[in-house]
Coordinates of C-alpha atoms and ligand atoms in Angstrom, one line a residue:
M1 CA 161.5 57.2 -148.6
P2 CA 161.1 60.7 -147.0
K3 CA 163.0 61.2 -143.8
H4 CA 162.5 63.4 -140.9
A5 CA 164.6 66.5 -140.3
V6 CA 165.9 66.8 -136.7
I7 CA 167.9 69.4 -134.9
T8 CA 171.1 67.8 -133.8
G9 CA 173.3 70.8 -132.9
V10 CA 173.2 74.4 -131.7
G11 CA 175.6 77.3 -131.4
H12 CA 175.6 81.0 -130.9
Y13 CA 177.8 84.1 -130.9
V14 CA 177.2 87.5 -129.3
P15 CA 179.6 90.4 -129.4
E16 CA 181.3 91.5 -126.2
E17 CA 180.2 95.2 -126.2
K18 CA 177.0 96.0 -124.3
L19 CA 174.7 98.9 -124.9
T20 CA 172.6 99.3 -121.7
N21 CA 169.5 101.3 -121.0
A22 CA 171.8 103.6 -118.8
D23 CA 173.9 104.2 -122.0
L24 CA 170.8 105.1 -123.9
E25 CA 169.7 107.5 -121.2
K26 CA 172.9 109.5 -121.9
M27 CA 172.3 109.5 -125.6
M28 CA 168.6 110.5 -125.8
D29 CA 165.5 111.5 -123.9
T30 CA 164.5 108.1 -122.5
T31 CA 164.6 106.2 -119.2
D32 CA 165.6 102.8 -118.1
E33 CA 162.1 102.5 -116.5
W34 CA 160.3 103.3 -119.8
I35 CA 162.3 100.8 -121.8
R36 CA 162.0 98.0 -119.2
T37 CA 158.3 98.3 -118.7
R38 CA 157.4 98.9 -122.4
T39 CA 159.7 96.2 -123.9
G40 CA 161.4 94.1 -121.2
I41 CA 164.9 95.0 -122.5
I42 CA 167.8 96.0 -120.2
E43 CA 170.8 95.7 -122.6
R44 CA 171.8 94.7 -126.1
R45 CA 175.1 93.7 -127.8
I46 CA 176.8 95.8 -130.4
L47 CA 179.3 94.5 -133.0
R48 CA 181.6 97.5 -133.4
N49 CA 183.9 96.0 -136.1
G50 CA 182.8 93.4 -138.6
A51 CA 179.7 92.3 -140.3
T52 CA 176.8 89.9 -140.1
S53 CA 178.9 87.1 -141.6
D54 CA 181.2 87.4 -138.5
L55 CA 178.2 86.9 -136.2
A56 CA 177.0 83.9 -138.3
A57 CA 180.5 82.3 -138.6
G58 CA 181.0 82.7 -134.9
A59 CA 177.8 80.9 -134.2
I60 CA 178.5 78.1 -136.7
N61 CA 182.0 77.6 -135.3
D62 CA 180.6 77.3 -131.8
L63 CA 178.2 74.7 -133.1
L64 CA 180.9 72.7 -134.9
E65 CA 183.2 72.8 -131.8
K66 CA 180.4 71.5 -129.6
K67 CA 179.6 68.7 -132.2
K68 CA 183.3 68.0 -132.8
M69 CA 182.4 68.2 -136.5
S70 CA 184.4 69.6 -139.4
A71 CA 183.1 72.4 -141.5
E72 CA 183.8 70.3 -144.6
E73 CA 181.0 67.9 -143.6
I74 CA 178.4 70.7 -144.2
D75 CA 176.2 70.2 -147.3
L76 CA 174.1 73.4 -147.2
I77 CA 174.1 76.8 -145.4
I78 CA 170.9 78.7 -145.2
V79 CA 171.3 82.3 -143.8
A80 CA 168.3 84.2 -142.5
T81 CA 169.2 87.9 -142.3
V82 CA 168.0 91.4 -143.2
T83 CA 171.5 92.8 -142.7
P84 CA 173.5 90.9 -145.3
D85 CA 177.2 92.0 -145.5
M86 CA 176.3 93.4 -149.0
F87 CA 173.7 93.0 -151.7
F88 CA 175.9 90.4 -153.4
P89 CA 177.6 88.0 -153.1
A90 CA 175.2 86.3 -150.7
T91 CA 176.3 86.3 -147.1
A92 CA 176.1 82.5 -147.3
C93 CA 179.1 82.6 -149.7
V94 CA 181.0 84.9 -147.4
I95 CA 180.3 82.5 -144.4
Q96 CA 181.2 79.4 -146.5
E97 CA 184.6 80.9 -147.1
K98 CA 185.1 82.1 -143.6
I99 CA 184.4 78.8 -141.9
G100 CA 186.0 76.7 -144.6
A101 CA 182.9 74.7 -145.6
K102 CA 184.4 73.7 -148.9
K103 CA 181.7 71.2 -149.9
A104 CA 178.7 73.4 -149.0
W105 CA 176.4 75.5 -151.2
G106 CA 174.1 78.1 -149.7
F107 CA 171.9 81.1 -150.0
D108 CA 170.4 84.0 -148.0
L109 CA 166.7 84.2 -147.1
S110 CA 164.9 87.4 -146.2
A111 CA 162.0 87.3 -143.9
A112 CA 163.0 89.7 -141.2
C113 CA 162.0 88.6 -137.7
S114 CA 160.4 85.5 -139.1
G115 CA 163.7 84.7 -140.9
F116 CA 164.7 81.8 -138.7
I117 CA 161.3 80.2 -138.9
F118 CA 161.2 80.4 -142.7
A119 CA 164.8 79.2 -143.0
L120 CA 164.2 76.2 -140.6
V121 CA 161.2 75.2 -142.6
T122 CA 163.2 75.5 -145.9
G123 CA 166.2 73.6 -144.5
A124 CA 163.9 70.8 -143.3
Q125 CA 162.6 70.2 -146.8
F126 CA 166.1 69.6 -148.1
V127 CA 166.7 67.0 -145.4
S128 CA 163.3 65.3 -145.5
T129 CA 163.6 64.8 -149.3
G130 CA 166.8 63.0 -148.7
A131 CA 168.7 65.6 -150.8
Y132 CA 171.2 66.6 -148.1
R133 CA 172.3 65.2 -144.7
K134 CA 173.9 68.1 -143.0
V135 CA 172.2 71.5 -143.3
I136 CA 173.1 74.5 -141.3
V137 CA 170.4 77.1 -140.6
V138 CA 171.8 80.3 -139.2
G139 CA 170.0 83.5 -138.2
A140 CA 172.3 86.5 -137.9
D141 CA 171.7 90.2 -137.9
K142 CA 173.9 93.3 -137.3
M143 CA 170.8 95.4 -136.5
S144 CA 173.1 98.3 -135.2
S145 CA 174.1 98.8 -138.9
I146 CA 170.6 99.9 -139.9
T147 CA 169.4 101.5 -136.6
D148 CA 168.9 105.2 -136.3
Y149 CA 170.1 106.1 -132.8
T150 CA 168.1 109.3 -132.9
D151 CA 164.8 107.4 -133.3
R152 CA 164.1 106.8 -129.6
A153 CA 161.0 104.6 -130.1
N154 CA 162.9 102.1 -132.2
C155 CA 166.6 102.2 -131.5
I156 CA 166.1 100.9 -127.9
L157 CA 164.7 97.6 -129.4
F158 CA 167.6 96.2 -131.5
G159 CA 170.9 94.4 -131.0
D160 CA 173.4 92.2 -132.8
A161 CA 173.8 88.4 -132.6
G162 CA 174.1 85.2 -134.6
A163 CA 172.9 81.7 -133.8
A164 CA 172.7 78.4 -135.7
V165 CA 171.3 74.9 -135.7
L166 CA 172.3 71.8 -137.6
L167 CA 169.6 69.7 -139.3
E168 CA 170.1 66.0 -140.1
P169 CA 167.8 63.2 -141.2
T170 CA 166.4 60.6 -138.7
E171 CA 164.4 57.5 -139.2
D172 CA 162.7 58.1 -135.8
E173 CA 159.7 60.2 -136.7
K174 CA 158.9 61.0 -133.1
Y175 CA 161.7 63.7 -133.1
G176 CA 162.6 66.8 -135.1
V177 CA 160.6 69.3 -137.1
L178 CA 157.1 67.8 -136.8
D179 CA 154.9 70.5 -138.3
Y180 CA 154.8 74.2 -139.3
I181 CA 152.5 77.0 -140.3
V182 CA 153.9 80.0 -142.2
H183 CA 152.3 83.2 -143.5
C184 CA 152.9 86.4 -145.5
D185 CA 150.8 89.5 -145.8
G186 CA 152.4 92.1 -148.0
A187 CA 149.8 94.7 -147.0
G188 CA 152.0 95.1 -143.8
G189 CA 154.9 96.5 -145.8
P190 CA 154.4 100.2 -145.1
F191 CA 154.6 99.7 -141.3
L192 CA 158.0 98.1 -140.9
N193 CA 160.7 98.4 -143.6
M194 CA 163.9 99.9 -144.9
T195 CA 163.2 101.5 -148.2
G196 CA 166.5 103.0 -149.2
G197 CA 169.3 101.5 -151.2
G198 CA 167.3 98.9 -153.2
S199 CA 166.1 99.0 -156.8
L200 CA 163.1 101.1 -155.8
N201 CA 165.2 103.8 -154.2
P202 CA 168.8 103.4 -155.2
P203 CA 171.2 105.2 -152.9
T204 CA 171.4 109.0 -153.5
H205 CA 172.3 111.9 -151.2
E206 CA 168.6 112.4 -150.8
T207 CA 167.9 108.8 -149.6
V208 CA 170.6 109.2 -147.1
D209 CA 169.4 112.7 -146.0
R210 CA 165.9 111.2 -145.6
K211 CA 167.3 108.4 -143.4
M212 CA 165.9 105.7 -145.8
H213 CA 168.8 103.4 -145.0
Y214 CA 167.5 102.9 -141.5
I215 CA 164.7 100.8 -140.0
Y216 CA 161.4 102.5 -140.2
Q217 CA 158.7 101.2 -137.9
D218 CA 155.3 102.4 -136.9
G219 CA 155.6 100.6 -133.5
K220 CA 152.0 101.0 -132.4
A221 CA 150.6 99.6 -135.7
V222 CA 153.1 96.7 -135.7
F223 CA 152.4 95.9 -132.0
K224 CA 148.7 95.6 -132.6
V225 CA 149.1 92.9 -135.4
A226 CA 152.1 91.2 -133.9
V227 CA 150.4 90.6 -130.6
V228 CA 147.5 88.9 -132.3
G229 CA 149.4 87.2 -135.1
M230 CA 152.1 85.5 -132.9
A231 CA 149.5 84.4 -130.4
D232 CA 147.2 83.0 -133.0
V233 CA 149.7 81.1 -135.0
S234 CA 151.2 79.6 -131.8
Y235 CA 147.8 78.5 -130.6
E236 CA 146.9 77.2 -134.1
I237 CA 149.9 74.9 -134.4
M238 CA 149.0 73.4 -130.9
K239 CA 145.4 72.8 -131.9
K240 CA 146.3 71.3 -135.3
N241 CA 148.5 68.7 -133.5
N242 CA 145.9 68.0 -130.7
L243 CA 148.1 69.6 -128.0
T244 CA 147.2 71.8 -125.1
G245 CA 149.4 74.1 -123.0
K246 CA 150.1 71.1 -120.7
D247 CA 151.8 69.2 -123.6
V248 CA 154.1 72.0 -124.5
D249 CA 157.4 72.1 -122.6
W250 CA 158.8 75.3 -124.2
L251 CA 157.5 78.3 -126.1
V252 CA 160.5 79.7 -128.0
P253 CA 159.2 83.1 -129.1
H254 CA 160.8 85.7 -131.3
Q255 CA 162.1 88.3 -128.8
A256 CA 160.6 91.6 -130.0
N257 CA 158.7 92.8 -127.0
K258 CA 158.1 91.0 -123.6
R259 CA 154.5 92.1 -123.8
I260 CA 154.0 90.3 -127.1
I261 CA 155.6 87.2 -125.6
D262 CA 153.4 87.3 -122.5
A263 CA 150.3 87.6 -124.7
T264 CA 151.3 84.6 -126.7
A265 CA 152.0 82.5 -123.6
K266 CA 148.6 83.5 -122.2
R267 CA 146.8 82.5 -125.4
M268 CA 148.5 79.1 -125.2
E269 CA 147.7 78.8 -121.5
L270 CA 151.4 78.3 -120.7
D271 CA 153.0 79.2 -117.4
S272 CA 155.8 81.8 -117.8
S273 CA 158.3 79.2 -116.5
K274 CA 157.8 77.4 -119.9
V275 CA 158.8 80.5 -122.0
M276 CA 162.3 80.9 -123.2
L277 CA 163.4 84.5 -122.6
N278 CA 166.6 86.5 -123.1
I279 CA 165.2 89.8 -124.5
D280 CA 166.4 91.5 -121.3
R281 CA 170.1 90.8 -122.3
Y282 CA 170.0 91.0 -126.1
G283 CA 166.9 92.9 -127.2
N284 CA 165.6 92.1 -130.7
T285 CA 168.3 90.5 -132.8
T286 CA 165.8 89.8 -135.6
A287 CA 166.7 86.4 -137.3
A288 CA 168.9 85.3 -134.4
T289 CA 166.4 85.5 -131.5
I290 CA 165.0 82.0 -131.6
P291 CA 168.2 80.0 -132.2
L292 CA 169.9 82.1 -129.6
C293 CA 167.3 81.0 -127.1
L294 CA 167.7 77.4 -128.1
S295 CA 171.5 77.5 -127.8
E296 CA 171.5 79.2 -124.4
Y297 CA 168.8 77.0 -122.9
F298 CA 170.5 73.9 -124.3
S299 CA 173.9 75.0 -123.0
N300 CA 172.5 75.5 -119.4
G301 CA 170.8 72.1 -119.4
Q302 CA 167.2 73.4 -119.4
L303 CA 166.4 72.1 -122.9
K304 CA 166.2 68.3 -122.9
K305 CA 165.5 65.3 -125.1
G306 CA 161.9 64.5 -125.6
Q307 CA 160.6 68.0 -124.9
N308 CA 157.9 69.6 -127.1
L309 CA 158.7 73.1 -128.4
V310 CA 156.6 75.7 -130.2
L311 CA 158.9 78.2 -132.0
S312 CA 157.0 81.3 -133.2
A313 CA 157.7 84.7 -134.7
F314 CA 156.1 87.8 -136.3
G315 CA 158.0 90.4 -138.3
A316 CA 158.3 92.7 -141.3
G317 CA 156.5 91.8 -144.5
Y318 CA 154.3 91.0 -142.6
T319 CA 155.7 87.5 -142.1
W320 CA 154.8 85.1 -139.3
G321 CA 154.8 81.5 -138.4
A322 CA 155.3 78.7 -135.9
V323 CA 157.2 75.4 -135.9
L324 CA 156.5 72.4 -133.7
V325 CA 159.7 70.6 -132.7
K326 CA 160.4 67.5 -130.5
W327 CA 163.9 68.0 -129.1
A328 CA 166.1 65.0 -129.8
F329 CA 169.3 65.2 -127.7
D330 CA 170.8 66.0 -124.3
R331 CA 173.9 68.0 -123.4
Ligands
LIG1 O1 160.2 92.4 -134.4 C1 159.4 92.8 -135.4 C2 158.1 93.3 -135.0 N1 158.2 94.4 -134.1 C3 157.6 94.5 -133.0 O2 156.9 93.6 -132.6 C4 157.6 95.8 -132.3 C5 156.2 96.3 -132.0 N2 156.1 97.5 -131.3 C6 156.5 97.7 -130.0 O3 157.2 96.9 -129.4 C7 156.1 99.0 -129.3 O4 155.2 99.7 -130.1 C8 157.3 100.0 -129.0 C9 158.2 99.4 -127.9 C10 158.1 100.2 -130.3 C11 156.7 101.3 -128.5 O5 155.9 101.1 -127.4 P1 154.5 101.7 -127.2 O6 154.0 101.3 -125.9 O7 153.7 101.3 -128.5 O8 154.8 103.3 -127.2 P2 154.3 104.4 -128.2 O9 155.0 104.3 -129.5 O10 152.8 104.4 -128.2 O11 154.7 105.7 -127.4 C12 154.1 106.0 -126.1 C13 154.8 107.3 -125.6 C14 154.9 108.4 -126.6 O12 154.7 109.6 -125.9 P3 153.3 110.3 -126.0 O13 153.0 110.6 -127.4 O14 152.3 109.4 -125.3 O15 153.5 111.6 -125.2 C15 156.3 108.3 -127.1 O16 156.8 109.6 -127.6 O17 156.2 107.0 -125.3 C16 157.1 107.9 -125.9 N3 158.3 107.2 -126.2 C17 159.3 107.1 -125.4 N4 159.5 107.6 -124.1 C18 160.7 107.3 -123.5 C19 158.6 106.5 -127.4 N5 159.8 106.0 -127.2 C20 160.3 106.4 -126.0 C21 161.5 106.1 -125.3 N6 161.6 106.6 -124.1 N7 162.5 105.4 -125.9

């Protein structure tokens, strides 16, 4: 009989080093005021030494410690990232070795800022079919490794972090991953991408000179669709489940721009006190933003058993989606 996938653990890891708006003012023609008012960001974290697998392993180890669980109990590791340690082997394999998850298999999943949503939905399938009992879904990105710090419109946005959840089966269908809506629109590809280094444009001196190994974003174009896409899909999942803003305890939005988050909350008729927010301290950490919110709000006691959550994101691809979750445990 199909079971229900429920989140039973959270953990996160952020590097110590901060890159503040004041630091950026010294590096380029920008101001703290511009960055704060246009994006809501004040500082981000930077991983100076190490790779995405270190961010992910740090997050999973935090989760295991809190759960008092051994890495050897993990069945499957799904890694959402656009900054894998390397093309291959998969970052999931590197993480499996780093944390000592001897029994686990795993794979990487690429959906940019929607990566955690896509990975959570995928992980839930493996649990609800009864195939696996302990599935780690981790979102981790070392965005500083693909950020051009001379591109002032974009470099101010991104930071590095990793965060993870544990999915397990439950017989109690009230809790867990209750519903989801996910979308792709490949027509959005030209507006947000990294075109260098892959099979289309293998690395050459020219691809490096043309900065094709950095994030390219037409911010204005992406903003216009993200602000509608994230609000629409968040509203849609509420309506589909006969919920109103009053029934939702938390919006857990991808942290790309505070103005996109505010528009989403407004569409859902949610008070800002019901919106998880940490963009001011971390910026956009791509696949890590949503689980990083979950882990922080759980750790400080604000995220509680029985609460209804709408997780939603919009990102490169374009990709976007929302997941309805009923939270199942207290601190
Ligand atoms: O997570 C995946 C999805 N990504 C997103 O959701 C990001 C979507 N886009 C955005 O968040 C915003 O478009 C940005 C934050 C990237 C840019 O904000 P904007 O309000 O769209 O600014 P803009 O690009 O229209 O630029 C407005 C002005 C320009 O000057 P002019 O042409 O009006 O004279 C820019 O040159 O601001 C200037 N500008 C800056 N000024 C100071 C651009 N970057 C900066 C900067 N500091 N860092």
